[in-house]
Structure formats: C-alpha cells, structure tokens
XYZ file of C-alpha atoms in Angstrom:
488
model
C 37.329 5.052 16.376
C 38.089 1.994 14.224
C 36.386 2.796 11.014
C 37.651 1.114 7.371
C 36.506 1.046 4.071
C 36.323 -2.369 2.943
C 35.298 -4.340 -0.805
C 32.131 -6.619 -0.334
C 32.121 -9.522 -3.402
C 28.310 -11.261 -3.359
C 28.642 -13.483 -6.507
C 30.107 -11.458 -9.485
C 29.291 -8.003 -7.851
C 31.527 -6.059 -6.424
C 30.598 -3.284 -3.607
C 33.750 -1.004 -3.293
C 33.812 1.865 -0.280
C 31.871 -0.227 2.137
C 32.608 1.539 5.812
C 32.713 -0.737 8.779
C 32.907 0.322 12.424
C 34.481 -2.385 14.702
C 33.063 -0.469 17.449
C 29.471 -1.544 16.480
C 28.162 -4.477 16.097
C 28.441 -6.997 13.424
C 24.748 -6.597 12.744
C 25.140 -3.774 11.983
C 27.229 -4.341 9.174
C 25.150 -6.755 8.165
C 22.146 -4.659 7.741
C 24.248 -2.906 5.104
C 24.976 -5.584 2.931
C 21.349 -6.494 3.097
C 20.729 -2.944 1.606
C 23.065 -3.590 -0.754
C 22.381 -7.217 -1.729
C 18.892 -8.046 -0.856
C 19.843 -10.833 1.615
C 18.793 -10.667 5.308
C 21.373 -10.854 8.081
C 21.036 -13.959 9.120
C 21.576 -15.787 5.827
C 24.289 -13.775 5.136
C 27.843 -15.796 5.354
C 30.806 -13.162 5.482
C 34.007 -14.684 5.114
C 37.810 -12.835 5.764
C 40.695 -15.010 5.056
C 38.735 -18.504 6.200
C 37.092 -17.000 9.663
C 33.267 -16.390 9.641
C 31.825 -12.774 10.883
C 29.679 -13.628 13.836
C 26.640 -11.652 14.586
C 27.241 -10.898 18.103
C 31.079 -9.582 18.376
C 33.696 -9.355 15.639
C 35.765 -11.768 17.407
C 39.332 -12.295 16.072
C 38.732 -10.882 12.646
C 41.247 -8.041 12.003
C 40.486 -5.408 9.122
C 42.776 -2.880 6.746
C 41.587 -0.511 4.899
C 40.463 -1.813 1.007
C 40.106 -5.758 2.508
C 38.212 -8.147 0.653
C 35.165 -9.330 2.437
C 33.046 -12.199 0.679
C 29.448 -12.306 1.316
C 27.023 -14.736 0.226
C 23.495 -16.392 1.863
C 23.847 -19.798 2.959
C 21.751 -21.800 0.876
C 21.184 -25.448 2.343
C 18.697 -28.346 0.827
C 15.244 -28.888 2.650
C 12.792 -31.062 1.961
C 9.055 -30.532 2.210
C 8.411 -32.493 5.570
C 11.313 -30.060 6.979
C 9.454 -27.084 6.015
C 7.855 -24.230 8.068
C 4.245 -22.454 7.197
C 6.349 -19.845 5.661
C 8.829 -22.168 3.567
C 6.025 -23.922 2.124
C 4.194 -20.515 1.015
C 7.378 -19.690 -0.625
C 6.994 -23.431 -2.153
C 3.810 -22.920 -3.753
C 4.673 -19.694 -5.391
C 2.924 -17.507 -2.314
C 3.900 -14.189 -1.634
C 7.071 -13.582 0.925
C 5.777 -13.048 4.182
C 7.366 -10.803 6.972
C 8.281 -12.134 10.597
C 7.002 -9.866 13.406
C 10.252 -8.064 15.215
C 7.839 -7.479 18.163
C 4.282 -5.728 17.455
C 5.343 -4.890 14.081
C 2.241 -6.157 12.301
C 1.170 -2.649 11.875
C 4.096 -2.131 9.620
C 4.092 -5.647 8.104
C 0.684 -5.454 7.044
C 1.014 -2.156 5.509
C 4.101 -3.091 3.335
C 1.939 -6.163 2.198
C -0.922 -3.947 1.045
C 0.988 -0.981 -0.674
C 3.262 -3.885 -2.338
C 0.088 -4.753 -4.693
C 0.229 -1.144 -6.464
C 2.551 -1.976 -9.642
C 3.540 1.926 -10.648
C 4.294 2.414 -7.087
C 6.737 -1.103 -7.089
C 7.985 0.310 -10.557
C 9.086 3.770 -9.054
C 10.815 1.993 -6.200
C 12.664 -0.444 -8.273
C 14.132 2.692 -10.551
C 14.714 4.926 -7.055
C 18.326 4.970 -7.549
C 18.950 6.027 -4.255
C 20.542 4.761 -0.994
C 21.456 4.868 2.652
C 25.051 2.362 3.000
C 27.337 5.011 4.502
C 29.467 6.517 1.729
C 32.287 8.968 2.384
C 31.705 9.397 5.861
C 28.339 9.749 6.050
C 26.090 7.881 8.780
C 22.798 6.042 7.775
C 20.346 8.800 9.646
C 22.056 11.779 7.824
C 20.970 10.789 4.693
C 17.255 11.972 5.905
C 14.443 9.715 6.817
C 12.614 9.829 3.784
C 15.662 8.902 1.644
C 16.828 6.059 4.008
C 12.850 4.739 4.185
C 12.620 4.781 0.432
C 15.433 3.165 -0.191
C 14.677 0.133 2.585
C 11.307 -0.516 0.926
C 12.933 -0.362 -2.239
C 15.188 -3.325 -1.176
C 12.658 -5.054 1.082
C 10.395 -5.317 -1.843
C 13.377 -7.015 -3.860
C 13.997 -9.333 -1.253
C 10.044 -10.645 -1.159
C 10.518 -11.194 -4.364
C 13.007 -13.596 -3.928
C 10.388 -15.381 -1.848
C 10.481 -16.583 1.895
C 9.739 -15.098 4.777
C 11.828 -12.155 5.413
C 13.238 -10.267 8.647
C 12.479 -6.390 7.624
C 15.383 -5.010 9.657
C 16.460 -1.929 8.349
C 12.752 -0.657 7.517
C 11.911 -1.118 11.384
C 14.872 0.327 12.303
C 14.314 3.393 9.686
C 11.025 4.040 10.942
C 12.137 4.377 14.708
C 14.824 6.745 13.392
C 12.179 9.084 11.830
C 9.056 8.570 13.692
C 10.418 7.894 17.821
C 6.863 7.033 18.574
C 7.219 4.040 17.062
C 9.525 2.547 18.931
C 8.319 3.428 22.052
C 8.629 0.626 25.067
C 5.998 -0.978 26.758
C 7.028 -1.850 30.765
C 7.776 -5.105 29.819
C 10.688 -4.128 27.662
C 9.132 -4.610 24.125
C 7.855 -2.515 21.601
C 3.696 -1.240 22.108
C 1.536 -1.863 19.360
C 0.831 1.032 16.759
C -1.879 2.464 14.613
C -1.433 0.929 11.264
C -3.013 3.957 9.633
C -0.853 6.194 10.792
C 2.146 3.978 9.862
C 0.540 4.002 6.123
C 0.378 7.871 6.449
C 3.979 8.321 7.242
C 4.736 5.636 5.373
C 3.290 7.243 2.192
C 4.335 10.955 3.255
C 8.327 9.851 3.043
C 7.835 8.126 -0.400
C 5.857 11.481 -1.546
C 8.882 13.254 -1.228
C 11.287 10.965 -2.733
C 9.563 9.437 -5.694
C 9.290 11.747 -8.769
C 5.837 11.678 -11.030
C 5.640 9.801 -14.342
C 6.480 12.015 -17.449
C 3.296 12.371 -19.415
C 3.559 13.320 -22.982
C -0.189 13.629 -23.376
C -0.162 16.524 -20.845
C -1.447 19.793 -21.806
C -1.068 23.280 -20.167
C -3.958 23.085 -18.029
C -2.866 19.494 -16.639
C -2.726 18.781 -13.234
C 1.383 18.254 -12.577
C 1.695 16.496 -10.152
C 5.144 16.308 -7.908
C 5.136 12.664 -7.234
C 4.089 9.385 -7.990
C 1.876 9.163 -4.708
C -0.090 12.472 -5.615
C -0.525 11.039 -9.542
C -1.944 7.885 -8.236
C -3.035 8.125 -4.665
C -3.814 11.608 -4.886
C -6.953 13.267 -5.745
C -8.973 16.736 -5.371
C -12.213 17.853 -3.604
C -14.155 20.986 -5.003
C -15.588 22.632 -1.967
C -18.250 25.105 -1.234
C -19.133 26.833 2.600
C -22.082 28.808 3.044
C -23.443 30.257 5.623
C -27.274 29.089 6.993
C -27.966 32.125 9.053
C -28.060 34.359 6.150
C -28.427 34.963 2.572
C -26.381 37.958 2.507
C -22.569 36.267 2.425
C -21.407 34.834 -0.923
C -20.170 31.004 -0.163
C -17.078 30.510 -0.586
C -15.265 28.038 -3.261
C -12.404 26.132 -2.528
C -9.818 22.817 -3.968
C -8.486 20.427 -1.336
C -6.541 17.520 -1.915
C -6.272 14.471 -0.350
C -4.973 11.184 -0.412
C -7.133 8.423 1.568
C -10.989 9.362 2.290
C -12.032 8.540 5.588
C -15.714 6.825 6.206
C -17.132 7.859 9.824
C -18.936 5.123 11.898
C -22.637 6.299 13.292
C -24.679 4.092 14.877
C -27.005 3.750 11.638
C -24.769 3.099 9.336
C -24.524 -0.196 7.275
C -22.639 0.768 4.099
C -19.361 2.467 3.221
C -21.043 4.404 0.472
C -23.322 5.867 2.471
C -20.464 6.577 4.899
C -18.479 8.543 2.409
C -21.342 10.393 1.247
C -22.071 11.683 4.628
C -18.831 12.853 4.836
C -19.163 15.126 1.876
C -21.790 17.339 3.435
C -21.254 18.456 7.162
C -21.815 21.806 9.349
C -19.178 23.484 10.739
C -18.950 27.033 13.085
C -16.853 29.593 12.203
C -16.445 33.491 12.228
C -18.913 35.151 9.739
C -17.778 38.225 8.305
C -20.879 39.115 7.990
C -22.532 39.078 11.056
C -19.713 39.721 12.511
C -20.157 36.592 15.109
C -19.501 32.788 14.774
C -22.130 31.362 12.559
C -23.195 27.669 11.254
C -22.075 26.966 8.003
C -22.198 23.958 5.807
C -19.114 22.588 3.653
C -20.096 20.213 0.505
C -17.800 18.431 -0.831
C -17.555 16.973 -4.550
C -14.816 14.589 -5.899
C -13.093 16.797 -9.310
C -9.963 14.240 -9.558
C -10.388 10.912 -9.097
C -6.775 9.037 -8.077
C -6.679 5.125 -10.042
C -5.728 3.672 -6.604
C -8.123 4.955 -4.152
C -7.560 4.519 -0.156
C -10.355 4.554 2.251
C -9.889 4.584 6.005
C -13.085 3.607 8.243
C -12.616 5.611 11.072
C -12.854 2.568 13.851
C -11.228 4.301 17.000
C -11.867 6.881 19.750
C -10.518 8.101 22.624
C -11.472 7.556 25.869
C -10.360 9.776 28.941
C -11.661 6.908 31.948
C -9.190 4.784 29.421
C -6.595 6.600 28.304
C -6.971 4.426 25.239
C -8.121 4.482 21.938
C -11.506 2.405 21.968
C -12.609 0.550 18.796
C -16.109 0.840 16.927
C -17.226 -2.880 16.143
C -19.769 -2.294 14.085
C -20.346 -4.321 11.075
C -19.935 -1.803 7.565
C -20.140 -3.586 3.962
C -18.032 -2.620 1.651
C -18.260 -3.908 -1.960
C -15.936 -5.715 -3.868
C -16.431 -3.005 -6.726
C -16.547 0.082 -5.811
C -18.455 2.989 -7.963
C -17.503 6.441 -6.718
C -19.786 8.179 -9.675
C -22.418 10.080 -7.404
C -19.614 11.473 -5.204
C -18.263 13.695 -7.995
C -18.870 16.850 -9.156
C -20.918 17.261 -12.321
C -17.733 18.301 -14.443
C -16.300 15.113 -13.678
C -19.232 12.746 -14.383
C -19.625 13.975 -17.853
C -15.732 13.218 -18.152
C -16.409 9.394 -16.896
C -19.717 8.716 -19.172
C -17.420 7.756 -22.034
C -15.486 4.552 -20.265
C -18.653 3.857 -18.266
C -20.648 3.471 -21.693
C -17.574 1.304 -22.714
C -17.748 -0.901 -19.817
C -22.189 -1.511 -20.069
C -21.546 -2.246 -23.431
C -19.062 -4.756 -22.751
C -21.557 -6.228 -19.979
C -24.225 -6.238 -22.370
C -22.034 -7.969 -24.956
C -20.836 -10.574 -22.232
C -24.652 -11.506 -21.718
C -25.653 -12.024 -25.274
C -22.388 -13.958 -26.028
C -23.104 -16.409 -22.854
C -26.056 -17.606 -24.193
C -24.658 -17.822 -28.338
C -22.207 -20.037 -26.274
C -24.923 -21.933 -24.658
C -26.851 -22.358 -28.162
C -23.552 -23.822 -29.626
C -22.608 -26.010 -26.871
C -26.107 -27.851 -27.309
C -25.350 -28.383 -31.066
C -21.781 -29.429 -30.313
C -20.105 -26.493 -31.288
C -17.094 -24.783 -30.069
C -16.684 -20.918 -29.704
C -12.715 -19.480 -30.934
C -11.325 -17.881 -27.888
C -11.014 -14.378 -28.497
C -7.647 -12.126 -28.258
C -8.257 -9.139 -25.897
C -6.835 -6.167 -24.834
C -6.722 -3.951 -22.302
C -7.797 0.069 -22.489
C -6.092 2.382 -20.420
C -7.981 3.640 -16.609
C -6.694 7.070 -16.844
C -7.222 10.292 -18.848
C -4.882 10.709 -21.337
C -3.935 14.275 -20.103
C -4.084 13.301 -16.226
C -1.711 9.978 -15.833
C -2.608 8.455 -12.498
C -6.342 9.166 -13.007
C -9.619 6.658 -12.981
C -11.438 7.476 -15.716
C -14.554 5.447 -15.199
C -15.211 5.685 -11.619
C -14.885 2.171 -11.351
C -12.875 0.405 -8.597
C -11.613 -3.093 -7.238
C -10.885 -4.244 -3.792
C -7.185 -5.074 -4.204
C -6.075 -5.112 -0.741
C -8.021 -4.528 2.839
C -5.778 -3.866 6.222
C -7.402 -5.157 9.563
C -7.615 -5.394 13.045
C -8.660 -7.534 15.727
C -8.901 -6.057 19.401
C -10.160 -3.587 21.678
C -7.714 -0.447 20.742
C -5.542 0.769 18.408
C -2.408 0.686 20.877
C -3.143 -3.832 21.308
C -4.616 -6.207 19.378
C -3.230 -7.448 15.749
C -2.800 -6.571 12.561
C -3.309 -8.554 9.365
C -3.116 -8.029 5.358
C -5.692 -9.576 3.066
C -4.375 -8.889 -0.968
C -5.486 -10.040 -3.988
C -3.613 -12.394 -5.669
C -5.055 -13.126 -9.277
C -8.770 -13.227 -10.223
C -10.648 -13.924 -7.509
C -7.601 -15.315 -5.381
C -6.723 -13.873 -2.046
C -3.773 -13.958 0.124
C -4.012 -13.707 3.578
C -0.640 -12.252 4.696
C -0.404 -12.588 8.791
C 3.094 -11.516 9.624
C 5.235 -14.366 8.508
C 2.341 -16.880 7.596
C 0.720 -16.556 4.408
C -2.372 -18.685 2.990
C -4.803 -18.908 0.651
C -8.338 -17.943 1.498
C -11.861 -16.785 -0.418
C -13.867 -14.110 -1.538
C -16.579 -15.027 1.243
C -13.467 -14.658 3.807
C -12.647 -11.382 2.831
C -16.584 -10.075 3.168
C -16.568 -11.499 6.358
C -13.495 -8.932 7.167
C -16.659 -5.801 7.587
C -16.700 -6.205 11.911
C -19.582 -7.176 13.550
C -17.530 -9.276 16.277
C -14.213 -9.700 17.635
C -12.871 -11.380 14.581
C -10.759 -8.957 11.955
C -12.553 -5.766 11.405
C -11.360 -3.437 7.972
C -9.626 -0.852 8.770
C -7.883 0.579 5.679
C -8.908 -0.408 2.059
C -7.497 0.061 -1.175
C -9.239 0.157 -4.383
C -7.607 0.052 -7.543
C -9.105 1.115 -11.113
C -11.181 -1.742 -12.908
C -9.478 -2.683 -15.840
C -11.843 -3.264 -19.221
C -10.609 -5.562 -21.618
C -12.076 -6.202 -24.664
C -11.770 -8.015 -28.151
C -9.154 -6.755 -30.693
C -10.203 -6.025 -33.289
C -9.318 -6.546 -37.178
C -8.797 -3.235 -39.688
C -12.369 -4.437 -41.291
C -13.761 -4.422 -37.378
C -14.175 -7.496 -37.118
C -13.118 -10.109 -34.188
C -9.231 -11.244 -34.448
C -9.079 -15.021 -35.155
C-alpha cells in the first residue's frame, strides 16, 4: 500500500508526520489538513514542486517519504454585486453558516445552537486533542468521541473565520459512530434525521472527552462533576414513589440526573411551564413489595440542581404503525423569552435562589425609579452620567456550572417544519446580541426579530420549536465606590 509521511507548510506553520495514502483519494487528504488548518477542502491549494493536488485523482504527483507539501486557501477579490447570501452574511459580520451535504440540517442546526454556549466553545478551543493519523494510526481508531470532539473543535474555528463552511469531517465522523445516520434513502441520498437525537449523541461524545472546570470554591460536599456538559448542562431531580393502594409501604427517595427536560404535548396544553410541571408528577405500575402484586404508584419529581444552560425538548413526534413514520404534534405551545424554573424545585433549593432573586427585584425596582429621575431631568434639560456596571456571577460559588437565581434566557431555539421527524427541515434561530436574532438555515443566515422567533411555538406548517436552550440571566449592576456610592 503506498503510504508516506509527508511535511505540510500553511503560512509559517509547519505540520511534520502527515501520512498520505495514494490509494485514497485526494479528499481525503484534504480533510486532514482541514483538521489541521481550519481551511475546507475546496479552498485548499496544495502545491508539490509546481503541480496542483486535484481533488478527484492524484494525477502525476509522485511522493517520498519527508516531501514538502505547501498548503494554503486560495484567496481571490470579490466584490459585493459578486456575492452569494452567504458571502454577504460573512460581509456584515453574520455568523458562518453551514452548507447542507444532503439532509444534514439536523446536524447543521444543532452545531449552530450549541455554538452560542461560551464555556462549552472555551473547553473545545483548549481540547488538545486530535484525529490526523499519527504513527500509523487510522482516523476511526482514535474512537468516535475523540475524533467528534476534535472536528467540532476545528469546525468551530473555521466559523469563526467567517463564510459559509462545508462541515466535512464532522458528517463524516458522525456516520463513523452513529451508522444510522448515514443511512440511504432509494434515491441514493442521505434520509433526514431527528435533530434531537443528533444533539443527544452529539452531547454524549463531548461528555466523555471534555474535562470539568477546576473550582477552587468547592467544598467536600460539592457536587464533582466529570465534565463540562454535566457542570453546565447537567442537573439533578429529587424523586419520591409511593404507592396509592396503601399506606403501609414507605415511598421511596431517589436522585436522577439529567441533561435536557422534555415537555409532553396534550391536547390542553398552551404553555411550556405547565408542560414541564406535568411532567414532574405522573403514575406509574410497578411490583409492590407489599402487596405482593403490581400496584399504581406516583413519582414526583423536584429540581435540587439547577444546570446555567438549561435544554428543553417538546416532545413533537409519535409513531404511527398504518405509517411506519414518526408523526408530528402541531400544536401551538408558548414558551417565554425568560424562563423562571423557581416552582419546579425542591424547597432546599428555593431558599438557596431567594438571595440572587432579591438581587435581581431590587435591581427592577431600581430601574423603575431611575426611569422616571431620568424623565424629571430630561424636562429640565438635564443629563444623567452613564453608569459603570458589572456583572455578578449565575452560579453558586461551591457548584460552578450552576443557576443560582432560577432565572433563564432564550439563547437559541432548534425547529422543524414537516410532517415527521424522518422529512421535512431543520433550522437554527440564535441570539445574537440584545435582542438580535440570527436565523441560521443551513448555509443562509439573516437577521430577523423577537416577534419572529415567538412565532417559532407551531400552530401551522411553518417552523415549530423543537429543542430550546436557555441560558442563565445575567444581572448587572452599578459599581460601586469604597464609600457606596455610584462610580463616576
């Protein structure tokens, strides 16, 4: 088998022990500088004494072991009338979008929503790992949730960049690791996927590869968690089961973690609150020890760790056996732009949140009486100082990764329009700055409102939510001078 090991110069870096198989395709090769540089395969220009690597065959190029190989993206001028939808995002300082390699969306519009967590983009950037074949080793070998971490890692350096991006080697990761993905349709192309089930594996590979934040604040009793998805995804239901046939059998006490909550659809339901809270309380049969039969039980659940970024996953689809498919629920469900998960804790935990919350009202209530001093001055021609603020941290001290208020914002919602899970399309909708939103629809990425992204709750056959994510609400307020008062 032809197989070298080959230097790669991008600029002034130097990639040494670079294996390349002639046998394979140039693409191939490609896809390995783009782990190692950050630019996609078909901007790459790779250059052996004056010939060009194709992308199709390797043509007359002839390798030794320890050759030079230059590599760097062709960069050409273009003007703004030459532009694509994606170029011009890129232009006005938009978010990279991602081309669809073929009912991809569900993976595309994933990416774009778990992108808008900063300690999870911090955590990738200082993975240190990779998956371009060293010493022998092929990509797969390396384990799927090493070679997954590591794509994101890059594909997130690459949006950065800007402009619409190819995401090559994460598609082609997640076939290697999860087959059902890249199942065929008759036609030859991929089928469609469920996007929450991409997030779920998506999440599950980075669990085991990215370590937890060092907390110096920690005490004994601290949770420790194993990973930065568990310190800031993660969070813990107290649970109690008792039986309703008799009095006799002690309920039992339980923990569970989890790390999305899921709100079920009913036929009454308007509001994902109420959704959730339905969910904490259900019945359930199962053997009684006591009666020696299977009995009715019920199972309440109360929130004891609340995560700072919290996913929730309205339960849309269904099977259908006359089908085969999964059918969709198009009901219309509000969901708030803040979120307040107080009442769905236990009582432990809402004594623990009182503190910020007071914080927060008493901000409120300071905002209010300062709008109308403002107001009074502005009638006498007077002009308020701005005032230097700060920002006060949204976890426990001892539990990093925590909310400590309760209080969440809609950061990012992931949707779909169709009939099933296995058609239709996926879409991203993240929050930008403010009140800005992005709409991120494979490759084309625009601006859009608030109003657009309330209209996102179903109702119709226009984009129903399907996953959210909340992150903690940040309070800022004043700094303050030694004396206490207001910093000029």
């Amino acid at each position: 088998m032809p197989q070298y090991t080959v230097k790669v110069k991008w600029g002034k870096e130097l990639f040494p022990n670079v294996e390349v198989n002639t046998d394979e395709e140039p693409m191939l090769f490609k896809a390995q500088l783009f782990a190692l540089t950050g630019v996609q395969p078909e901007r790459q220009k790779v250059m052996l004494k004056g010939m060009t690597l194709k992308d199709e065959d390797w043509g007359n190029i002839k390798l030794k072991d320890e050759e030079d190989m230059p590599a760097e993206p062709i960069e050409k001028p273009i003007f703004v009338e030459d532009m694509n939808e994606a170029e011009i995002a890129t232009a006005l300082d938009l978010p990279a979008g991602l081309t669809n390699l073929g009912n991809t969306c569900y993976l595309n519009a994933t990416v774009q929503c778990l992108k808008t967590v900063p300690p999870l983009r911090e955590a990738l950037k200082n993975f240190p790992g990779g998956f371009a074949s060293v010493g022998g080793i092929s990509l797969p070998s390396l384990g799927p949730a090493q070679c997954i971490t590591a794509s994101l890692r890059n594909l997130y350096e690459a949006m950065d960049k800007g402009a619409s991006l190819r995401p090559i080697v994460l598609v082609q990761m997640m076939h290697l690791a999860f087959p059902r993905f890249a199942e065929k349709s008759e036609h030859g192309g991929f089928q469609q996927q469920d996007a929450n089930e991409c997030w779920t594996e998506l999440v599950r590979m980075l669990q085991q590869k990215l370590p937890a934040e060092a907390n110096p604040n920690a005490g004994e009793n601290a949770p420790k968690p194993s990973s930065i998805i568990e310190q800031y995804f993660g969070g813990t239901f107290d649970t109690e089961l008792k039986c309703v046939e008799t009095e006799d059998e002690e309920p039992t006490k339980g923990k569970e973690d989890f790390l999305q909550l899921s709100c079920f659809i009913s036929n009454d339901l308007k509001y994902m609150h109420s959704g959730l809270k339905n969910k904490l309380q259900e019945q359930l049969t199962k053997m009684s020890s006591t009666l020696g039969r299977d009995a009715v039980y019920t199972k309440t659940s109360k929130i004891s760790r609340l995560p700072a970024y919290l996913t929730i996953q309205f339960v849309r689809f269904f099977y259908k056996e006359n089908r085969a498919t999964n059918a969709k629920i198009l009901k219309d469900v509000k969901f708030p732009m803040e979120f307040d998960a107080y009442d769905l804790c236990t009582p432990e935990l809402q004594a623990k949140l009182l503190p910020m919350r007071e914080k927060f009202k008493a901000l409120e209530d300071k905002k209010v009486e300062e709008a109308q001093r403002m107001r009074d001055k502005k009638e006498k021609g007077q002009n308020e100082p701005e005032e230097n603020m700060k920002t006060e941290s949204f976890c426990f001290p001892e539990d990093l990764g925590s909310n400590n208020s309760g209080y969440y914002r809609l950061q990012a919602v992931l949707t779909h329009r169709g009939r099933s899970s296995n058609s239709g399309h996926y879409v991203a909708w993240v929050r930008q700055k403010g009140n800005s939103w992005i709409k991120c629809d494979d490759e084309t990425v625009s601006v859009v409102s608030n109003e657009e992204i309330l209209k996102l709750s179903g109702g119709g056959e226009w984009h129903c939510a399907y996953v959210l994510l909340y992150g903690p609400k940040i309070l800022e307020v004043p700094i303050e001078t030694e004396e206490g008062s207001k910093a000029e």
